[in-house]
mmCIF file of C-alpha atoms in Angstrom:
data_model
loop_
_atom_site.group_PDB
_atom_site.id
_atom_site.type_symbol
_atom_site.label_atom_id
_atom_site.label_comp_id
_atom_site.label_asym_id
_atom_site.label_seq_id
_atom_site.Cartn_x
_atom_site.Cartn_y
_atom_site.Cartn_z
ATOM 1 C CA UNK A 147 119.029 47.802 33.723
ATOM 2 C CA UNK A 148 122.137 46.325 35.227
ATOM 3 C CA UNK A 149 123.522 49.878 35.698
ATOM 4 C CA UNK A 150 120.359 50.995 37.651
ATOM 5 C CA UNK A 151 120.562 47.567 39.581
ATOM 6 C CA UNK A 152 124.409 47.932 40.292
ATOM 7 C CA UNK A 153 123.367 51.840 41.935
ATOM 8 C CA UNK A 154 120.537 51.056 44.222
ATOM 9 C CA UNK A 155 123.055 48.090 45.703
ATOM 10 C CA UNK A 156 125.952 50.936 45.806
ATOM 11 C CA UNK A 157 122.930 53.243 47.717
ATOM 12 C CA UNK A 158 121.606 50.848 50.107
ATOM 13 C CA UNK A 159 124.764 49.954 50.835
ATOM 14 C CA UNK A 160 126.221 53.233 51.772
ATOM 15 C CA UNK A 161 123.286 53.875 54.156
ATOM 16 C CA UNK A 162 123.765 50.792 55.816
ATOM 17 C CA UNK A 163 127.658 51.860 56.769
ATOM 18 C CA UNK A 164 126.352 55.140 57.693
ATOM 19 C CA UNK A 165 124.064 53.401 59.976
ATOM 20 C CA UNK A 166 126.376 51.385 61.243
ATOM 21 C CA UNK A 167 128.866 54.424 61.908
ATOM 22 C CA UNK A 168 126.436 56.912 63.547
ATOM 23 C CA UNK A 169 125.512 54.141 66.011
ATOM 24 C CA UNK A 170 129.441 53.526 66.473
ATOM 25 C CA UNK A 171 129.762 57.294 67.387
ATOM 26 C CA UNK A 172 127.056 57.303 69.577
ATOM 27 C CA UNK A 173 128.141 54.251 72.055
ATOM 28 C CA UNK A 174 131.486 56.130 72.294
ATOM 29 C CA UNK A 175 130.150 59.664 72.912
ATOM 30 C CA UNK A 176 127.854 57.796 75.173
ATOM 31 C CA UNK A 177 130.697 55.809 77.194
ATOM 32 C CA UNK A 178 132.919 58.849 77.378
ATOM 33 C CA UNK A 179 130.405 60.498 79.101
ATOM 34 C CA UNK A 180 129.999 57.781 81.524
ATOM 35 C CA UNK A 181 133.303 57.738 82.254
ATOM 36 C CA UNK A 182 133.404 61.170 83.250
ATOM 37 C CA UNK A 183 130.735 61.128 85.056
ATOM 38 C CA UNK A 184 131.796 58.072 87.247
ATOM 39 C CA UNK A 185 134.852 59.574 88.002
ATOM 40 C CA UNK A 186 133.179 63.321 89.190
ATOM 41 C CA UNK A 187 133.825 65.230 86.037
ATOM 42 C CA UNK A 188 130.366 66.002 85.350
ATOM 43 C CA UNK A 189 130.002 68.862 87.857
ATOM 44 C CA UNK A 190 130.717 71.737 85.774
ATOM 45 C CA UNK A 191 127.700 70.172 83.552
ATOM 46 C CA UNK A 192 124.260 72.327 83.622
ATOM 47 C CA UNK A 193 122.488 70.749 86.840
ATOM 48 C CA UNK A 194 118.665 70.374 87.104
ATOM 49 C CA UNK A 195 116.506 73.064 88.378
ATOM 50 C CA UNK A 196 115.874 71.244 91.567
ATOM 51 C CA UNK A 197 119.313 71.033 92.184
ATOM 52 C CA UNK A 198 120.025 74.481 91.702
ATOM 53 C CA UNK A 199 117.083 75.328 93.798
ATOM 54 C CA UNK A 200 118.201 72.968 96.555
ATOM 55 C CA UNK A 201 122.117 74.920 96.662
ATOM 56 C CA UNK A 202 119.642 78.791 96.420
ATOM 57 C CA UNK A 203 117.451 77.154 99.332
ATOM 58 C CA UNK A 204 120.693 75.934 101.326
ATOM 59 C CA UNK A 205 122.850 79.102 100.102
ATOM 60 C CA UNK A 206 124.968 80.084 103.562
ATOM 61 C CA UNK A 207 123.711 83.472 105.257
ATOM 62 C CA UNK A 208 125.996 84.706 108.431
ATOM 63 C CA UNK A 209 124.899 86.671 110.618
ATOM 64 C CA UNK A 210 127.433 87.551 113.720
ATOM 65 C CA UNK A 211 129.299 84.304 113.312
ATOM 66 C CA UNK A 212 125.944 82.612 113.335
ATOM 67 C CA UNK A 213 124.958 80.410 110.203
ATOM 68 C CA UNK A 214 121.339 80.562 108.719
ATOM 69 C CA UNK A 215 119.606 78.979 105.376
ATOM 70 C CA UNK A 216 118.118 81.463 103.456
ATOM 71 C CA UNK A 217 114.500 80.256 102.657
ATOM 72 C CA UNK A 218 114.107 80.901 98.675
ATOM 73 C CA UNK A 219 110.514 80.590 96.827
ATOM 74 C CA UNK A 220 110.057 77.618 94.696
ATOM 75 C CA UNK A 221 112.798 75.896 96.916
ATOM 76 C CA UNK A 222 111.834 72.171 97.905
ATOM 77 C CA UNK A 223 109.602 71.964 101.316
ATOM 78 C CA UNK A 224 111.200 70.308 103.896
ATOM 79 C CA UNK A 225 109.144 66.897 103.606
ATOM 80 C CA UNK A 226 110.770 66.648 100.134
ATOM 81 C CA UNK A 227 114.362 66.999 102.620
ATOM 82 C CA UNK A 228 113.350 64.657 104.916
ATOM 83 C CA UNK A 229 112.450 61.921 101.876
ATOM 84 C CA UNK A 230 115.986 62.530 100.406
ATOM 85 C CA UNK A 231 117.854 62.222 103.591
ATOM 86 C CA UNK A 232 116.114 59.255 104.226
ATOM 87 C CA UNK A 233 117.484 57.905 100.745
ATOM 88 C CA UNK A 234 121.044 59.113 101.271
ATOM 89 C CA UNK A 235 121.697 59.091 104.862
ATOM 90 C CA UNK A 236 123.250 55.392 104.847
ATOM 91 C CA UNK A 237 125.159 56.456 101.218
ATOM 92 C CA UNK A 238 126.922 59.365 102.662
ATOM 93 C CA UNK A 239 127.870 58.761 105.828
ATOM 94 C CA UNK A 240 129.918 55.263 104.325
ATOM 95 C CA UNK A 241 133.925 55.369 104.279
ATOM 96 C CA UNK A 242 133.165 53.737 100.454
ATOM 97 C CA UNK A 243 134.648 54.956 97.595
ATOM 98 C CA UNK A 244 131.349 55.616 95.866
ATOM 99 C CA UNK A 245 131.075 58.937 98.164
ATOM 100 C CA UNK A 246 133.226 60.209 95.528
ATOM 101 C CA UNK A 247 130.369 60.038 92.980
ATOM 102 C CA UNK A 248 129.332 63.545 92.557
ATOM 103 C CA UNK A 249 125.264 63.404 92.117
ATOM 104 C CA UNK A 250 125.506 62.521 95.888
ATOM 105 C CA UNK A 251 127.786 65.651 96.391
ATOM 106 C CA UNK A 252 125.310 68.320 94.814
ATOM 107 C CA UNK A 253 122.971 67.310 97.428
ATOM 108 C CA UNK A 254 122.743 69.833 100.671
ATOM 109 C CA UNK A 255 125.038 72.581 101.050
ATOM 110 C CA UNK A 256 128.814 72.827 102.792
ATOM 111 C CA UNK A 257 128.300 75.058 106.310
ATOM 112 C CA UNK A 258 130.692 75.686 109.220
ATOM 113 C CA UNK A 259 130.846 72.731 111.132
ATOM 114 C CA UNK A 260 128.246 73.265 114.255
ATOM 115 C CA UNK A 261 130.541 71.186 116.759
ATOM 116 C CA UNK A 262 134.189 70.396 117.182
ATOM 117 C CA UNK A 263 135.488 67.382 118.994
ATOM 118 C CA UNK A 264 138.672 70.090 120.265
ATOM 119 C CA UNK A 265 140.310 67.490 122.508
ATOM 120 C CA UNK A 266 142.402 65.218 123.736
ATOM 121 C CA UNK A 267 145.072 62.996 122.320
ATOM 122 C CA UNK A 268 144.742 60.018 122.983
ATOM 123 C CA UNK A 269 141.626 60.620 124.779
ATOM 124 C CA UNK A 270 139.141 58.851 122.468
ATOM 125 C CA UNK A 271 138.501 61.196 120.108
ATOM 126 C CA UNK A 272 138.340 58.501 117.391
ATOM 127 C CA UNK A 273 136.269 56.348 118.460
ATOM 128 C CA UNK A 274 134.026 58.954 119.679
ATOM 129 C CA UNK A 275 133.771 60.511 115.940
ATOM 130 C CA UNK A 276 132.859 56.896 114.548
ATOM 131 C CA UNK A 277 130.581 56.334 116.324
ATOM 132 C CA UNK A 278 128.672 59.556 115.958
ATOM 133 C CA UNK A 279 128.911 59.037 112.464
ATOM 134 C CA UNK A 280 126.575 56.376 112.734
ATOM 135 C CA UNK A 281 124.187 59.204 113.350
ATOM 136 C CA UNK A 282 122.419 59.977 110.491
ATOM 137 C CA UNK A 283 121.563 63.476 110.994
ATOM 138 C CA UNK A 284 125.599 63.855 111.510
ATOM 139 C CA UNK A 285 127.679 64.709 108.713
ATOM 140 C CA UNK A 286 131.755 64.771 109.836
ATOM 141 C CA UNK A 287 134.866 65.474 108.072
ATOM 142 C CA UNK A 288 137.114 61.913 107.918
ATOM 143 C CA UNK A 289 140.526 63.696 108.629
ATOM 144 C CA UNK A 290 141.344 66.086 111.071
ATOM 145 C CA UNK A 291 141.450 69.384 109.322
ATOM 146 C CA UNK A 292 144.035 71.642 112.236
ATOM 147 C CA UNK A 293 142.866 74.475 110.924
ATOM 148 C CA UNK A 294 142.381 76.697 114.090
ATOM 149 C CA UNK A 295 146.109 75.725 115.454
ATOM 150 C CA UNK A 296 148.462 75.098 111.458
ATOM 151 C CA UNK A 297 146.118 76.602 109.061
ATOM 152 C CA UNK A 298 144.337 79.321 110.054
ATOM 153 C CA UNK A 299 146.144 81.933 107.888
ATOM 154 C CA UNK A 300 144.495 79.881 104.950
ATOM 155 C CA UNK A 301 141.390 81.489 105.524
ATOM 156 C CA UNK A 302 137.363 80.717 106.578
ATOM 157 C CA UNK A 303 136.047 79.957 102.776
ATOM 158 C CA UNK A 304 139.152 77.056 102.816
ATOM 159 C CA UNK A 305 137.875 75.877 106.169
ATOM 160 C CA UNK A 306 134.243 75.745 104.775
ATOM 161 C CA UNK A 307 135.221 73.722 101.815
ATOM 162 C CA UNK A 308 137.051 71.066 103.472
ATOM 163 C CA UNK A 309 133.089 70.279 105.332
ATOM 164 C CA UNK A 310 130.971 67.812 103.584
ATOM 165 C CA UNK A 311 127.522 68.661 102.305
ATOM 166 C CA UNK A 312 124.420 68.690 104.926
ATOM 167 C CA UNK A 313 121.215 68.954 104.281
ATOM 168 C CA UNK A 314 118.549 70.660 106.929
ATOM 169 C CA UNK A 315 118.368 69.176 110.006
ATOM 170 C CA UNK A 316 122.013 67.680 109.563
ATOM 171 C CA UNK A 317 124.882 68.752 111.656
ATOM 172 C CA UNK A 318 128.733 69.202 110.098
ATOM 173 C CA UNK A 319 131.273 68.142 112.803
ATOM 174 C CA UNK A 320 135.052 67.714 112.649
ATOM 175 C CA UNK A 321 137.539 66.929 115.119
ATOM 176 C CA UNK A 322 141.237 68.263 115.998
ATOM 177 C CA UNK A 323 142.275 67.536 119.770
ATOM 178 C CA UNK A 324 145.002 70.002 119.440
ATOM 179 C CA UNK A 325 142.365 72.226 119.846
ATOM 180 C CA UNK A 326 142.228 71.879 123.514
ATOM 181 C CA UNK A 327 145.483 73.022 124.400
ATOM 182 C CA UNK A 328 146.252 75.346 121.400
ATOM 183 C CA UNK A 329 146.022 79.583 122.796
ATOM 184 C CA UNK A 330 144.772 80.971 119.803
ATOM 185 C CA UNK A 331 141.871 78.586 119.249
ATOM 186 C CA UNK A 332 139.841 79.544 121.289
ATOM 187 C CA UNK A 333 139.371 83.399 120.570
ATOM 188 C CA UNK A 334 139.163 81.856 116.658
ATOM 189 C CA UNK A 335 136.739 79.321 117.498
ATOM 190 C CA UNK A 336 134.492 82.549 118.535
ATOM 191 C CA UNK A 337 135.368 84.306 115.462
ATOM 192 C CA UNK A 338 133.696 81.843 113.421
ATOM 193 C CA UNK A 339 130.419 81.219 115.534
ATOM 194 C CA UNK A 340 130.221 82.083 119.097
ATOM 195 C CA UNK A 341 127.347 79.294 119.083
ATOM 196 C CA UNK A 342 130.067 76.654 118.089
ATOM 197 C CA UNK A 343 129.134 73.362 120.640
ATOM 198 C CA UNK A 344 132.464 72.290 121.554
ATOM 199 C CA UNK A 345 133.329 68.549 122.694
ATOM 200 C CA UNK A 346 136.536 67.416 125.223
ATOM 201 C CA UNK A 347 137.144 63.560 125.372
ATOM 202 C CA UNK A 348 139.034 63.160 128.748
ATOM 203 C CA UNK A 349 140.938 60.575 130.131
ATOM 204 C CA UNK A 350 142.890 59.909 133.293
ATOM 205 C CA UNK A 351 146.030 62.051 132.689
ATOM 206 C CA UNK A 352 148.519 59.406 133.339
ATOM 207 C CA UNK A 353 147.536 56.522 131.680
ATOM 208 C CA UNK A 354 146.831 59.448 128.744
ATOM 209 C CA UNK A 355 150.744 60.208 128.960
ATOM 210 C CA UNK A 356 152.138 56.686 128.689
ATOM 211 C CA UNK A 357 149.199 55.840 125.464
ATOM 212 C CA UNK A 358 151.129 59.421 123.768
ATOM 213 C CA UNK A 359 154.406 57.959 124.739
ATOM 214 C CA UNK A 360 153.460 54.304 123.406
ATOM 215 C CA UNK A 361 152.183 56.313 119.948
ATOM 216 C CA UNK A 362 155.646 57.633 119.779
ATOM 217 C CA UNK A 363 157.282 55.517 120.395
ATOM 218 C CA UNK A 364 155.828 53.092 117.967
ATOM 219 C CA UNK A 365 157.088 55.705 114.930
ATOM 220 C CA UNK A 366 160.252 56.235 116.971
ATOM 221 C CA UNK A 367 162.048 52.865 118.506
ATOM 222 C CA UNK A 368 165.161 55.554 119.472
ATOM 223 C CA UNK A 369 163.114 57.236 121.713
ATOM 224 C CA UNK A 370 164.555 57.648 125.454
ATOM 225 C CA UNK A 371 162.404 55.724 128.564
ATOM 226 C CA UNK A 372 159.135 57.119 129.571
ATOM 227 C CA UNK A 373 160.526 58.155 133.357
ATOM 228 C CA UNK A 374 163.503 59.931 131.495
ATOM 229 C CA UNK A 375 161.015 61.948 129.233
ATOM 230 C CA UNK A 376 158.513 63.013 132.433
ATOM 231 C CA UNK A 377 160.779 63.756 134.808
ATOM 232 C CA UNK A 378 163.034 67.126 135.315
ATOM 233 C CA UNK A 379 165.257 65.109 137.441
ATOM 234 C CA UNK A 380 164.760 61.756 138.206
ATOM 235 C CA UNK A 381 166.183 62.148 142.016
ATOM 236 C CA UNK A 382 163.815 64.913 142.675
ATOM 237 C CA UNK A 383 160.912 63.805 141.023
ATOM 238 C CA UNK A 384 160.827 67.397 139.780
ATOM 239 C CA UNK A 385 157.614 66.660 136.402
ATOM 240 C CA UNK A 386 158.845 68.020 132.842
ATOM 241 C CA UNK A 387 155.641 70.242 132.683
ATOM 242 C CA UNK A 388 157.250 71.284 128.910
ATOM 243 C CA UNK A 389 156.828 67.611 127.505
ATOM 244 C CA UNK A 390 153.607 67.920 125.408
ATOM 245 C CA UNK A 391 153.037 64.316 126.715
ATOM 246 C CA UNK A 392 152.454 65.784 130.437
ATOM 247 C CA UNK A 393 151.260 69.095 129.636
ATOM 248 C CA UNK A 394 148.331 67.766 127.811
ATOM 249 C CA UNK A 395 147.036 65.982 131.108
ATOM 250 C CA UNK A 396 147.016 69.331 133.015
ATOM 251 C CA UNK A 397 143.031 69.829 132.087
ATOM 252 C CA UNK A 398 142.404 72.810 134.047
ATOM 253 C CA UNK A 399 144.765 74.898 132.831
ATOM 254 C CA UNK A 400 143.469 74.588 129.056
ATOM 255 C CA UNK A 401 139.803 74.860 129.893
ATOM 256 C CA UNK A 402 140.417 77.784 132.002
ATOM 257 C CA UNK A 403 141.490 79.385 128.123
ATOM 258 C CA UNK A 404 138.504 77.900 126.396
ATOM 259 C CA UNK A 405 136.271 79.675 129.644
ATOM 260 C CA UNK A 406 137.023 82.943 128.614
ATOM 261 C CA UNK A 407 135.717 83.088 125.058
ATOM 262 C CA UNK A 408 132.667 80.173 125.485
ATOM 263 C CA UNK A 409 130.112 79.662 128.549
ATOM 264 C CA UNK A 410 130.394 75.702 130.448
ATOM 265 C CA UNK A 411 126.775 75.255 128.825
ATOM 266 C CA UNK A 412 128.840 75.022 125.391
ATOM 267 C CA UNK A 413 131.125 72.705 126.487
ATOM 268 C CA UNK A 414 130.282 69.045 127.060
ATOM 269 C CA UNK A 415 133.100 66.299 128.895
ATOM 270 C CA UNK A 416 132.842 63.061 127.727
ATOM 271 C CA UNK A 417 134.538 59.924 130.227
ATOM 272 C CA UNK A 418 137.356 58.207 128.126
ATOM 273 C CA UNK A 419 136.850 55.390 130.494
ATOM 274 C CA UNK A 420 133.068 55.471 129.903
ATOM 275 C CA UNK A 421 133.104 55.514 126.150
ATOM 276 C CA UNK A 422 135.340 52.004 126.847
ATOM 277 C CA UNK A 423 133.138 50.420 129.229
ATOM 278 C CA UNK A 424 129.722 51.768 128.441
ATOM 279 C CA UNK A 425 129.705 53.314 124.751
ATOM 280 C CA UNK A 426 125.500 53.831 124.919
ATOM 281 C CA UNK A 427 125.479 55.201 127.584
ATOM 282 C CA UNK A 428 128.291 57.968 127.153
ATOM 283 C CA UNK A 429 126.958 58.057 123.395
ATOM 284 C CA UNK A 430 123.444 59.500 125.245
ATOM 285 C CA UNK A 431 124.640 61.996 126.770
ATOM 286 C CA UNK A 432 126.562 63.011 123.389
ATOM 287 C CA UNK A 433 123.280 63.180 121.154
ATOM 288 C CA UNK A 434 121.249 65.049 124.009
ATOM 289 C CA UNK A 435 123.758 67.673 123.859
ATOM 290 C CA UNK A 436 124.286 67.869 120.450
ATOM 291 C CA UNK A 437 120.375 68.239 120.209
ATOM 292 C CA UNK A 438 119.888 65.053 118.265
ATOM 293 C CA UNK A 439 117.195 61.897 118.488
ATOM 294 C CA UNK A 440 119.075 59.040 120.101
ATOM 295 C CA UNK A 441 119.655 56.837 117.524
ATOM 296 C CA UNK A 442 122.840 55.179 118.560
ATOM 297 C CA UNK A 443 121.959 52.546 121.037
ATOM 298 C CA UNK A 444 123.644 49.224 122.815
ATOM 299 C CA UNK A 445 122.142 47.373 119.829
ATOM 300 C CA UNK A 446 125.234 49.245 117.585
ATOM 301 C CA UNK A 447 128.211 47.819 119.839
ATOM 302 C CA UNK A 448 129.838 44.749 120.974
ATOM 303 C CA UNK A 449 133.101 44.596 122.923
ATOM 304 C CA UNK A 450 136.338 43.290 121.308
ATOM 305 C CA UNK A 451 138.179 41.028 123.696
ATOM 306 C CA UNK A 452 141.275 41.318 121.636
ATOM 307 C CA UNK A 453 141.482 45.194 120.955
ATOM 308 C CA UNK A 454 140.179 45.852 124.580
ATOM 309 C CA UNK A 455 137.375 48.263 123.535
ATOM 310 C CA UNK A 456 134.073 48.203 122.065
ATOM 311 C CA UNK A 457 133.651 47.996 118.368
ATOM 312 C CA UNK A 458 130.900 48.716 116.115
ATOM 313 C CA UNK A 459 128.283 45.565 115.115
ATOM 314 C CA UNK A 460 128.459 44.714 111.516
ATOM 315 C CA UNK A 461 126.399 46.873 109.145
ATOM 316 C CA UNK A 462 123.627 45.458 106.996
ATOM 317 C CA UNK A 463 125.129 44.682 103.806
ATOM 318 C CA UNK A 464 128.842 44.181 105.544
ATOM 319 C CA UNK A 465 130.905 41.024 105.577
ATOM 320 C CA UNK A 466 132.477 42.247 108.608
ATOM 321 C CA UNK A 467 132.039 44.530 112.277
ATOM 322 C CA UNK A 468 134.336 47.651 111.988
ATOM 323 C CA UNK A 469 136.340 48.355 114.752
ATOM 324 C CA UNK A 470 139.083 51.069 114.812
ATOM 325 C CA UNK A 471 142.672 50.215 113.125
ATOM 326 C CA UNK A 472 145.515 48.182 114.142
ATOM 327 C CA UNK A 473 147.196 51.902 115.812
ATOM 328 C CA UNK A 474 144.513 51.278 118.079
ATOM 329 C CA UNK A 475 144.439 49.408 121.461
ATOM 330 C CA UNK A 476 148.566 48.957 121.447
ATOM 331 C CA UNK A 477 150.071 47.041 124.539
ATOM 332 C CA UNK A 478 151.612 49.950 126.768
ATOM 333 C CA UNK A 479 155.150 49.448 127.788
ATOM 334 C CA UNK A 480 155.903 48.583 131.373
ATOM 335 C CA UNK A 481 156.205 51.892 133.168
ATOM 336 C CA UNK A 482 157.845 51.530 137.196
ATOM 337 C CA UNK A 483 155.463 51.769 139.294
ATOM 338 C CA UNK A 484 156.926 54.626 141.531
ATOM 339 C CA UNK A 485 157.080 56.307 138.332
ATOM 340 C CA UNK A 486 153.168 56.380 138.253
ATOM 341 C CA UNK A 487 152.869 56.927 141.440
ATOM 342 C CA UNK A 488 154.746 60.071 141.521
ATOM 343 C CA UNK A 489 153.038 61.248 138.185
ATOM 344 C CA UNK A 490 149.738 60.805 139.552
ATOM 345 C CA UNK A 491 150.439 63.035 142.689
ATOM 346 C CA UNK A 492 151.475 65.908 140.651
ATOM 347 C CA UNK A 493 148.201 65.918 138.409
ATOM 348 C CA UNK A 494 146.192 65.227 141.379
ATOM 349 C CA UNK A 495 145.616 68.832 142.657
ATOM 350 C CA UNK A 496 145.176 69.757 138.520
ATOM 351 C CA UNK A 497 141.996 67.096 138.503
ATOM 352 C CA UNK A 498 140.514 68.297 141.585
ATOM 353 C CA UNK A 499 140.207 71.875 140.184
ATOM 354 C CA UNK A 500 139.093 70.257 136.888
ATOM 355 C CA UNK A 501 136.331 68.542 138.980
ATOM 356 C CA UNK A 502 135.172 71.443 140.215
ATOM 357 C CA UNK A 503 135.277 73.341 136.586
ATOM 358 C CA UNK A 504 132.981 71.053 135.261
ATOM 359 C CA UNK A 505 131.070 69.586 137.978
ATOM 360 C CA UNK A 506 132.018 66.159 137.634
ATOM 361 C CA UNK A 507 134.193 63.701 139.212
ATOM 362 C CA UNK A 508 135.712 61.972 136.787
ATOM 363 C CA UNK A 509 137.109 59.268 139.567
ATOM 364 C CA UNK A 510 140.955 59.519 138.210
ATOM 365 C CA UNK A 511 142.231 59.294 142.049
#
């Protein structure tokens, strides 16, 4: 009897540690997995089927440099894409670190960007890329990816992989204002999609130089005076056309490049100045051309005394406004007058034929 007692204790008691250790096993197998998953190691996992239909649906089909979807059966209808943009639209077009999070990534596919911000420095490009991204039926890369002037030899499937996911209806952008005055990138621009929209931020050429110079000058104290940089000879006023600081200012000889591979209709100037003092209206002009609803309105900005240009108005669910970063807005050195002077009469023949390129007067002289 005591025996028979002694074993069912011995029995129920070894169930109740094997109890107790297949629920142990379980809450690590299941935090492992969560870990993984939160840190974008669940992507080689099996995905569900309307996941894999959504990447068939979205699957990339070119066609003389021209991107199409190819339309699969059983793929989701497009007011099933419309509902999930609406869900995601304000996740993934954040700067937070939850973009990371790879569920959002599976969404949508990864396509040649549609339009390119090619140009200038220090034209505006920046702030003109923020606040598209506002847009959500714009999807943009963060950084610029030079791939058409440093990278090119790395091929078109590299390029394509550095875009973020769209869905339908979405446009992939980027920006690289090297683009502008690089040879090559036009004729590879072409290569890609000869239906590319391309987008030039332009700025009065002078006050353009002396923001480059103030750049460099900021990462290089050592760096000789502005009038010592520009000029040839500073007796005969003779312009260093080889400084990349002045050459970048000579618009018309750049566009007249990008002319020969892509029609004016593809190109669209947006005012420097304008996107300062009027960001909704400028911004407009932007979304008509890009073929977009206009969505970003005077209601987004507000102009920052301090920086000297407009900012964006705090999002819901921000503590703060975002404006662009502290390399942003510096004080320009002083810069002699005559130096200006002289400067601005050698690029004023160069923005009277860029006038005429592009049938607007920018207002520069």
């Amino acid at each position: 009897m005591g025996c028979s007692k002694w074993r069912a204790a011995f029995n129920f008691g070894h169930l109740r540690v094997q109890s107790k250790l297949s629920v142990f096993f379980t809450m690590i197998i299941l935090f492992t997995y969560l870990f993984y998953c939160l840190n974008g190691y669940c992507d080689s996992l099996p995905r569900p089927v309307y996941d894999q239909q959504s990447n068939y649906h979205n699957k990339i089909v070119v066609n003389d440099g021209h991107e199409t979807s190819a339309r699969q059966p059983g793929a989701y209808n497009a007011s099933q894409v419309s509902f999930v943009r609406e869900q995601l639209s304000d996740f993934t077009n954040s700067d937070s670190p939850s973009n990371n999070i790879s569920i959002a990534n599976n969404f949508g596919s990864k396509k040649f960007p549609q339009a390119i911000i090619i140009g200038v420095k220090k034209g505006g490009t920046r702030a003109l890329l923020e606040f598209l991204r506002i847009h959500p039926d714009v999807r943009a890369v963060g950084s610029e990816p030079h791939f058409f002037d440093r990278f090119y030899d790395k091929g078109l499937e590299w390029y394509r992989n550095l875009m973020p996911r769209t869905l339908d209806g979405q446009i992939t952008m980027e920006k690289t204002p090297s683009y502008f005055i690089t040879k090559e990138a036009p004729r590879r621009v072409f290569s890609m999609s000869r239906h590319t929209k391309l987008i030039v931020v332009v700025r009065d050429p002078v006050t353009r130089a002396v923001s480059d110079y103030t750049q460099t000058l900021s990462k290089s104290p050592g760096l000789p005076s502005f009038q010592n940089l520009a000029f040839r000879n500073t007796t005969t006023g003779l312009i260093d056309t080889s400084w990349s600081a002045v050459r970048i200012g000579i618009y018309a000889k750049h566009l007249e490049n990008w002319l020969r591979f892509f029609p004016l209709s593809r190109l669209l100037f947006v005012s420097g100045e304008r996107l300062v003092t009027d960001p909704a209206g400028e911004m407009g002009r932007v979304q008509d051309f890009l073929g977009l609803k206009r969505v970003v309105t005077d209601k987004h900005f507000y102009f920052n005394q301090t920086k000297g240009f407009p900012c964006l108005k705090k999002p819901e669910g921000s503590s703060r406004p975002r404006c662009l970063g502290k390399s942003k807005g510096r004080p320009h050195p002083q810069i002699p007058s005559e130096v200006l002077l002289r400067l601005r009469d050698f690029y004023r023949p160069f923005n009277l034929k860029f006038y005429q390129m592009t049938g607007h007067n920018f207002g520069w002289d």
